[in-house]
Short mmCIF file of N, CA and C and ligand atoms in Angstrom, two decimals:
data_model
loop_
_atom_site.label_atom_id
_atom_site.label_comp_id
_atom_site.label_asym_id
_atom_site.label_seq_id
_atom_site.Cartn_x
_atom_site.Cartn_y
_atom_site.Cartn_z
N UNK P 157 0.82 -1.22 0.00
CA UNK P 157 0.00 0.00 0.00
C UNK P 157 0.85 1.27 0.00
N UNK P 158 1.89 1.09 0.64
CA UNK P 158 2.49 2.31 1.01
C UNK P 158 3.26 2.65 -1.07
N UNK P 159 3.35 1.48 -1.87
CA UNK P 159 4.19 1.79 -2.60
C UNK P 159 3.02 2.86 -3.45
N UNK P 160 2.14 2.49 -3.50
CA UNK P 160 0.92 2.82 -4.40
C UNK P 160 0.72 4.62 -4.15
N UNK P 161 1.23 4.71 -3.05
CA UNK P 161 0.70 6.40 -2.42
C UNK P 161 2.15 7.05 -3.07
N UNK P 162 3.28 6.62 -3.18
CA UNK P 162 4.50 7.46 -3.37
C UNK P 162 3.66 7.59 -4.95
N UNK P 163 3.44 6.20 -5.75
CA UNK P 163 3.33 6.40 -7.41
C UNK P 163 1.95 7.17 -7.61
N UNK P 164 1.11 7.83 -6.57
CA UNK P 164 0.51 8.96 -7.22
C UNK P 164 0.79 10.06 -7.25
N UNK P 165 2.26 10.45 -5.62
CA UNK P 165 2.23 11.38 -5.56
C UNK P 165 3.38 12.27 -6.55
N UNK P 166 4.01 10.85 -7.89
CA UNK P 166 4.94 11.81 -8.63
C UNK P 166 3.83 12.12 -9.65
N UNK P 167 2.63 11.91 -9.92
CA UNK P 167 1.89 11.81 -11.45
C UNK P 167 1.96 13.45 -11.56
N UNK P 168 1.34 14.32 -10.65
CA UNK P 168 1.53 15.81 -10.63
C UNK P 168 3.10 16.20 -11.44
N UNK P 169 3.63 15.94 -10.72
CA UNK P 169 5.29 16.57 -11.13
C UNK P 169 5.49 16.03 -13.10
N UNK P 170 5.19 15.34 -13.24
CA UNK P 170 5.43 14.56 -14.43
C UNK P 170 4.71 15.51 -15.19
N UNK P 171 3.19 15.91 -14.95
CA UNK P 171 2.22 16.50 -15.84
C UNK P 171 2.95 18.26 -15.68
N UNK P 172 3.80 18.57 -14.96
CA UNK P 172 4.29 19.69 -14.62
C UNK P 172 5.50 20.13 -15.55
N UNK P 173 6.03 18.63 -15.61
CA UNK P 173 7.20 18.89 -16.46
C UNK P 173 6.51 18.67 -18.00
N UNK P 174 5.67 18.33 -18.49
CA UNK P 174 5.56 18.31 -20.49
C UNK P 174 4.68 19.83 -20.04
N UNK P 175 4.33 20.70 -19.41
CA UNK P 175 3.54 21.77 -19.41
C UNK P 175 4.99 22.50 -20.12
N UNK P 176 5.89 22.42 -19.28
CA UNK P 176 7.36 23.38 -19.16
C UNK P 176 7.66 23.35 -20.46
N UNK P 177 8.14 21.53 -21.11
CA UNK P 177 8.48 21.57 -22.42
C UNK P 177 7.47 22.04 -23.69
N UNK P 178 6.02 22.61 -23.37
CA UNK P 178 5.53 22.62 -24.59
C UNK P 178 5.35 24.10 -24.71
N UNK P 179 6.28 25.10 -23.50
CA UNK P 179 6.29 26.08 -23.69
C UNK P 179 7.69 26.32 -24.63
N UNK P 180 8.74 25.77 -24.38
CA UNK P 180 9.64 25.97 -25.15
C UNK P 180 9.88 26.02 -26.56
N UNK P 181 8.88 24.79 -27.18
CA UNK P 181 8.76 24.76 -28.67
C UNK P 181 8.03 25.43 -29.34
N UNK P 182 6.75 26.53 -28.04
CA UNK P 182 6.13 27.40 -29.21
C UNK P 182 7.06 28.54 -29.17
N UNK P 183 8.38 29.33 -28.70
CA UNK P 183 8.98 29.81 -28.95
C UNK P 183 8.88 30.45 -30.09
N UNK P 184 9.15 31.79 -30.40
CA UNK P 184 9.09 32.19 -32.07
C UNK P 184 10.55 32.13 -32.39
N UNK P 185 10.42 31.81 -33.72
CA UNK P 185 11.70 31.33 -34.90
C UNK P 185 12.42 32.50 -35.00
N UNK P 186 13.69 32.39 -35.05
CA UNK P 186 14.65 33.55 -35.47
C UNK P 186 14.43 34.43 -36.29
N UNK P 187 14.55 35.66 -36.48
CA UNK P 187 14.37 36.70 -37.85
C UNK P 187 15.13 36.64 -38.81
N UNK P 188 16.30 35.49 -38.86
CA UNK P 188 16.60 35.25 -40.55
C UNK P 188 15.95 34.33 -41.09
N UNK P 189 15.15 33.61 -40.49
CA UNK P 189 14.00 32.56 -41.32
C UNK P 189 12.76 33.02 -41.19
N UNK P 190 12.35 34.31 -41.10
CA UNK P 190 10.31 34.58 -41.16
C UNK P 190 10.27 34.79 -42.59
N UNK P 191 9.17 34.22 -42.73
CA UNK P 191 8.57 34.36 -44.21
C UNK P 191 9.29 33.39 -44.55
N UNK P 192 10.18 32.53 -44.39
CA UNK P 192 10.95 31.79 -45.30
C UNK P 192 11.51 31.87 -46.47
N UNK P 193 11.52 33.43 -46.41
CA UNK P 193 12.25 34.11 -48.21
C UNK P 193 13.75 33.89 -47.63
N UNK P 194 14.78 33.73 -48.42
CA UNK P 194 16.77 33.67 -48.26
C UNK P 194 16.75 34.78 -48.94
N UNK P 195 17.97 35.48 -48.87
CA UNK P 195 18.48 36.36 -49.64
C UNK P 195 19.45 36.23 -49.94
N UNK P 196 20.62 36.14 -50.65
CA UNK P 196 21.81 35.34 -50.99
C UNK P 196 22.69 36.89 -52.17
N UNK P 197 23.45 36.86 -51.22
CA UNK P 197 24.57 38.12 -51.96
C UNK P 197 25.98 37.45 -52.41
N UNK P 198 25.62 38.23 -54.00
CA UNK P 198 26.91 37.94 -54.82
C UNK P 198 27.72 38.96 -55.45
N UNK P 199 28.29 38.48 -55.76
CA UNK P 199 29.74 39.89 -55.79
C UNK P 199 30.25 39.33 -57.49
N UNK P 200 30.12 40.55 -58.47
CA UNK P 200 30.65 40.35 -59.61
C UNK P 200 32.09 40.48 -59.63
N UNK P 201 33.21 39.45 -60.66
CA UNK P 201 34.34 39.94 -60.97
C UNK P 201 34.66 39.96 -62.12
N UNK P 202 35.98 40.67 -62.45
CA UNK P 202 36.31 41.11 -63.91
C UNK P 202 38.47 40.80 -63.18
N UNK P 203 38.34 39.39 -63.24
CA UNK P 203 39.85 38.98 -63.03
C UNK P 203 40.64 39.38 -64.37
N UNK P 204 40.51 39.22 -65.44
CA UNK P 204 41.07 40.39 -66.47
C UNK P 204 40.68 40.58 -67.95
N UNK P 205 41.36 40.50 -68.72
CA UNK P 205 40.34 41.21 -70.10
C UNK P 205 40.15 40.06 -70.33
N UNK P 206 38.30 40.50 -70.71
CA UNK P 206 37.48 39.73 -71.35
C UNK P 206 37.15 37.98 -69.98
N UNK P 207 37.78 38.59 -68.81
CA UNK P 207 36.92 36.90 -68.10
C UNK P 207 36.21 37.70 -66.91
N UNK P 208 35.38 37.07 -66.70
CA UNK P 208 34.36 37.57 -65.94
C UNK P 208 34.07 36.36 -65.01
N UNK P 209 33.66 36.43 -63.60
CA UNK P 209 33.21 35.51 -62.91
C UNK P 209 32.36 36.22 -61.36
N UNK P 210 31.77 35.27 -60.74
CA UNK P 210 30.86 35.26 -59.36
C UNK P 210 31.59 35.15 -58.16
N UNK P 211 31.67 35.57 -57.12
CA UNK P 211 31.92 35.18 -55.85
C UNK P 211 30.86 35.21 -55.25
N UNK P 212 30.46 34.24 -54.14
CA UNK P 212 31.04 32.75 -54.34
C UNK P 212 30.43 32.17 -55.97
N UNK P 213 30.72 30.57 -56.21
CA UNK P 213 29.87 30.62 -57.09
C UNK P 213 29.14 29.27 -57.00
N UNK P 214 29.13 28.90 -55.82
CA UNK P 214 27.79 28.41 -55.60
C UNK P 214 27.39 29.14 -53.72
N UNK P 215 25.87 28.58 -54.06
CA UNK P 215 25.12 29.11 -53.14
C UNK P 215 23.95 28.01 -53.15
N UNK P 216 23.48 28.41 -51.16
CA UNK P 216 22.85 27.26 -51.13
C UNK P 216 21.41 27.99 -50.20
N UNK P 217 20.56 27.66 -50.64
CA UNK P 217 19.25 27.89 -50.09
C UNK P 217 17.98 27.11 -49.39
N UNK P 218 17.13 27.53 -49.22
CA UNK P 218 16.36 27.13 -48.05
C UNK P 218 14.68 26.74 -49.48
N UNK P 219 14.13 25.51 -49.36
CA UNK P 219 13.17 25.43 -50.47
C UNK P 219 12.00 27.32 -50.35
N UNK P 220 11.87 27.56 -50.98
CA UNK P 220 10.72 29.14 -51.02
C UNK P 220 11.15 29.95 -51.98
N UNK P 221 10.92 31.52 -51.35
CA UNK P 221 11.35 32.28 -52.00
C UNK P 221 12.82 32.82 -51.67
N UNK P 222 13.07 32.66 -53.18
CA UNK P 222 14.97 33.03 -53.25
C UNK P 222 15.18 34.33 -53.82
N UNK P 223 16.29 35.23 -53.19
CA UNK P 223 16.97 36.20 -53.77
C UNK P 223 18.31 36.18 -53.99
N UNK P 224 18.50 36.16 -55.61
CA UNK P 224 20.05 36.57 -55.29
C UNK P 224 19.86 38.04 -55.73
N UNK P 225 20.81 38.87 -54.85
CA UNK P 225 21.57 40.36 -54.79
C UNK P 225 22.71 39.91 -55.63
N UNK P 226 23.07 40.81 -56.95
CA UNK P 226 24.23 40.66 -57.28
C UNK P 226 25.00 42.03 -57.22
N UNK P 227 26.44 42.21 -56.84
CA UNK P 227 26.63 43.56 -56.74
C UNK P 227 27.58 43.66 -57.58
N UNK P 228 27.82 44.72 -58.16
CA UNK P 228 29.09 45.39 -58.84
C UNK P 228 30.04 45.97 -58.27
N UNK P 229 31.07 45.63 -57.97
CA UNK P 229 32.27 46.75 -57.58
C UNK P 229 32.27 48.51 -58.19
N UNK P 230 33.22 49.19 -57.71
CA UNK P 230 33.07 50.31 -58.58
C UNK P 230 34.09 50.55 -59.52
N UNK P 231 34.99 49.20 -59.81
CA UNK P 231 36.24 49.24 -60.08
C UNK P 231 35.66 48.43 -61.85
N UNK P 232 34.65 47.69 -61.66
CA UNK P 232 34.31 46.82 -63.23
C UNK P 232 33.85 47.65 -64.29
N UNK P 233 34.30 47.37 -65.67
CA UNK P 233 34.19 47.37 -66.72
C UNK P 233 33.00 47.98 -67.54
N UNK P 234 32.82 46.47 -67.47
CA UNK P 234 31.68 45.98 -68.04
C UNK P 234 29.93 45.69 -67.49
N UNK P 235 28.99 46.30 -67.67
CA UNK P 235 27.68 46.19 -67.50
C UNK P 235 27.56 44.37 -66.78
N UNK P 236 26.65 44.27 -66.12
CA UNK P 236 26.63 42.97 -65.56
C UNK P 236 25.12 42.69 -65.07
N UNK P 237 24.79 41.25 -65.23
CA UNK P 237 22.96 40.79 -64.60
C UNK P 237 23.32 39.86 -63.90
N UNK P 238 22.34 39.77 -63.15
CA UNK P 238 21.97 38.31 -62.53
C UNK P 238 20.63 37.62 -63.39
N UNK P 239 20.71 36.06 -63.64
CA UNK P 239 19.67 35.19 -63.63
C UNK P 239 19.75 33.74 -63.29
N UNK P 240 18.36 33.73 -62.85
CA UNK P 240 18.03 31.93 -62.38
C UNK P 240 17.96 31.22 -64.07
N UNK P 241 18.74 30.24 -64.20
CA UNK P 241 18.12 29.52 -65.65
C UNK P 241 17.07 28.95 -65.48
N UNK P 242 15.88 29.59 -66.39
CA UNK P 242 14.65 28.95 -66.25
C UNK P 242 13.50 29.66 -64.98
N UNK P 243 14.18 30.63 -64.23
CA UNK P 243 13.58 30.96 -63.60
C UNK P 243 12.96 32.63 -63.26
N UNK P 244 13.91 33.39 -64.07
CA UNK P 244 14.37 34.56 -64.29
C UNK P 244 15.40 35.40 -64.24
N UNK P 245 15.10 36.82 -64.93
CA UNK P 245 16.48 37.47 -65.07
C UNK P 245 16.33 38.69 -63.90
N UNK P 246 17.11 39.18 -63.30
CA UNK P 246 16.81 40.65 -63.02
C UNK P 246 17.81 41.73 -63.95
N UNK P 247 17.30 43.17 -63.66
CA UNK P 247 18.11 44.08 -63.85
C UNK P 247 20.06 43.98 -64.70
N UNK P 248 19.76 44.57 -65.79
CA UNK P 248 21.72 45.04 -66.56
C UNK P 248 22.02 45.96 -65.44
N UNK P 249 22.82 45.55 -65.19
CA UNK P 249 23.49 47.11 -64.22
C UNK P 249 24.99 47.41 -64.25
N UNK P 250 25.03 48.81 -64.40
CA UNK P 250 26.71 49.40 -64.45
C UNK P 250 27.27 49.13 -63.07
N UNK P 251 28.79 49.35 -63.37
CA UNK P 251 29.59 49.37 -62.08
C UNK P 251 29.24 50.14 -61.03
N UNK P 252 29.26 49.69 -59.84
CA UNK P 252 28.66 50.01 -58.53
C UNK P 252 26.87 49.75 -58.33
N UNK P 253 26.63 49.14 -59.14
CA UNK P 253 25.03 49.11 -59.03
C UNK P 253 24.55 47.55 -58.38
N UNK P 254 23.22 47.31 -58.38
CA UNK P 254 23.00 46.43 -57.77
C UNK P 254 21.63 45.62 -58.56
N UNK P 255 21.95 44.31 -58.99
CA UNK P 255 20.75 43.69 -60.07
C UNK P 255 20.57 42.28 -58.70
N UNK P 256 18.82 42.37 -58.62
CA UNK P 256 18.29 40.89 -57.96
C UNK P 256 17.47 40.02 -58.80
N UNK P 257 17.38 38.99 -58.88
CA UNK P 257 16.76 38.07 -59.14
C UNK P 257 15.44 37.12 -58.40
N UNK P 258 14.37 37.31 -58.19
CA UNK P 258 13.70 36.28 -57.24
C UNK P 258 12.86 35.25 -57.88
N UNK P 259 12.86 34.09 -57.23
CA UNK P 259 11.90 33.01 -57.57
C UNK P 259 11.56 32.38 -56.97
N UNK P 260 10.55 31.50 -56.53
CA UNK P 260 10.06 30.30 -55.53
C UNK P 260 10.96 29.07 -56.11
N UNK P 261 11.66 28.73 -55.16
CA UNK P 261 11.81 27.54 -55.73
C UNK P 261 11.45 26.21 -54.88
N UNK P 262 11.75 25.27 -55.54
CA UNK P 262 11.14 23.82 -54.76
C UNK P 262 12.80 23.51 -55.13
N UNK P 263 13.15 22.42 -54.33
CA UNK P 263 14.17 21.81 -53.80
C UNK P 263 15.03 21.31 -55.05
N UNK P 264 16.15 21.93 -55.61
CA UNK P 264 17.26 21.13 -56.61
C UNK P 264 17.78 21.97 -56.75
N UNK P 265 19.21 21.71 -57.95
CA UNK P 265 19.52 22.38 -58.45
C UNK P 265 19.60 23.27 -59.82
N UNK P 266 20.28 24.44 -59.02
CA UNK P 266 19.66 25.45 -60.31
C UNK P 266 21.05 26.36 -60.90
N UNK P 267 20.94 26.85 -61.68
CA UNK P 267 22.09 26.97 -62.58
C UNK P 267 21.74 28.96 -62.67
N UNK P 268 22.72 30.00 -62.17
CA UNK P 268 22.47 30.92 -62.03
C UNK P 268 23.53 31.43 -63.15
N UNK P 269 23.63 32.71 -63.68
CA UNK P 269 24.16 33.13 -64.48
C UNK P 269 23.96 34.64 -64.65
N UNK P 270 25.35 35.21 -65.78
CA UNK P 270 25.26 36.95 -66.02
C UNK P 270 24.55 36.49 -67.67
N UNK P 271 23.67 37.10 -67.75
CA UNK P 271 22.81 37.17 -69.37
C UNK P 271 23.36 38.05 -70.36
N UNK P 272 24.24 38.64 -69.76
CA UNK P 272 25.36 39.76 -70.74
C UNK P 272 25.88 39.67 -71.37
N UNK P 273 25.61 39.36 -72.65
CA UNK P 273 27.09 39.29 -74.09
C UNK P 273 27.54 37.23 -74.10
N UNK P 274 28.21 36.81 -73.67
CA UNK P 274 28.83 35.95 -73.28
C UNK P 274 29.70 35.59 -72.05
N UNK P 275 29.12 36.74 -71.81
CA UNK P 275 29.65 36.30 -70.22
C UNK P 275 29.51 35.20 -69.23
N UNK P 276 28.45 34.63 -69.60
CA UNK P 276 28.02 33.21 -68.96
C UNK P 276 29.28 32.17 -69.52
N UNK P 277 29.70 31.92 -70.89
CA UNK P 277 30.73 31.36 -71.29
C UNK P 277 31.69 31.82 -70.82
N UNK P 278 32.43 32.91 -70.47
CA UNK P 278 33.15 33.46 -70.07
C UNK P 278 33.48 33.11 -68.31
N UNK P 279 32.88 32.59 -68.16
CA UNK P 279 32.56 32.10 -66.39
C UNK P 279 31.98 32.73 -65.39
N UNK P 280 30.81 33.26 -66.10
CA UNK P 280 29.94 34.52 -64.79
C UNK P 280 28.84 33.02 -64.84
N UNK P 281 29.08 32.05 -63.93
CA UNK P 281 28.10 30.71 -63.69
C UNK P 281 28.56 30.29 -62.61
N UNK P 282 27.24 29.61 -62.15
CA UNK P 282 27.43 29.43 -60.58
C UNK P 282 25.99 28.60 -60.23
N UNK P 283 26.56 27.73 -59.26
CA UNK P 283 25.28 26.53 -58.86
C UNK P 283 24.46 26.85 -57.29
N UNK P 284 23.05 26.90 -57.78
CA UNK P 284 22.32 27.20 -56.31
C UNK P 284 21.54 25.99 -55.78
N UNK P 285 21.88 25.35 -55.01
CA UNK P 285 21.74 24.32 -54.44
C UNK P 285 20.50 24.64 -53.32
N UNK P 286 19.10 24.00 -53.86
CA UNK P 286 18.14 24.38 -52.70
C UNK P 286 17.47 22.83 -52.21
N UNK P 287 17.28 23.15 -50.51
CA UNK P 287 16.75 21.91 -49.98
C UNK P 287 15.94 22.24 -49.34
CU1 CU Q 229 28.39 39.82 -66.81
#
């Protein structure tokens, strides 16, 4: 008998403790994941005549809505874009300017690029990896 009185008197404490934990998980989510949009910044280069390329040049994202920011130095050349293949282009923009791109995406990979002249041949390409 006596064991029976201790095993009701933890049932309280038990129902005390999942109260505690189900405050913790409604917690609100960090402010670089609301809305679930990424924003993803890239940096144009012009390593020397006539080659062109991305830093970084891949990038990796979250499945939703994606941005890449592409920026220009104030030191480049040549006019420069960003685009998703297949997904869209944004903005030509001169040196020091700033061209984005957005799209929803669902989970794979995607093949980003400058739409400028040949510059994509030239090595302005780069892989966005979304999961
Ligand atoms: Cu370009």
């Amino acid at each position: 008998m006596r064991r029976l009185i201790a095993l009701t008197c933890t049932i309280p404490f038990a129902l005390a403790a999942c109260g505690g934990d189900d405050e913790k998980e409604s917690s609100p989510a960090p402010a670089s994941s609301s809305g679930g949009a990424t924003t993803l910044d890239l940096t144009a280069q012009e390593p020397g005549e006539e080659q062109f390329g991305f830093d970084p040049k891949e990038l990796n994202a979250k499945a939703g809505k994606v941005t890449i920011k592409l920026t220009l130095p104030d030191d480049l050349k040549a006019p420069h874009g960003i685009a998703i293949d297949g997904e869209g282009a944004g903005d030509t923009v001169q040196a020091g300017g700033t061209s984005e791109v957005t799209a929803d995406l669902k989970a794979g990979t995607y093949t980003f690029f400058c739409p400028v002249g040949d510059h994509r041949e030239e090595g302005m390409e780069g892989t966005l990896t979304v999961k």
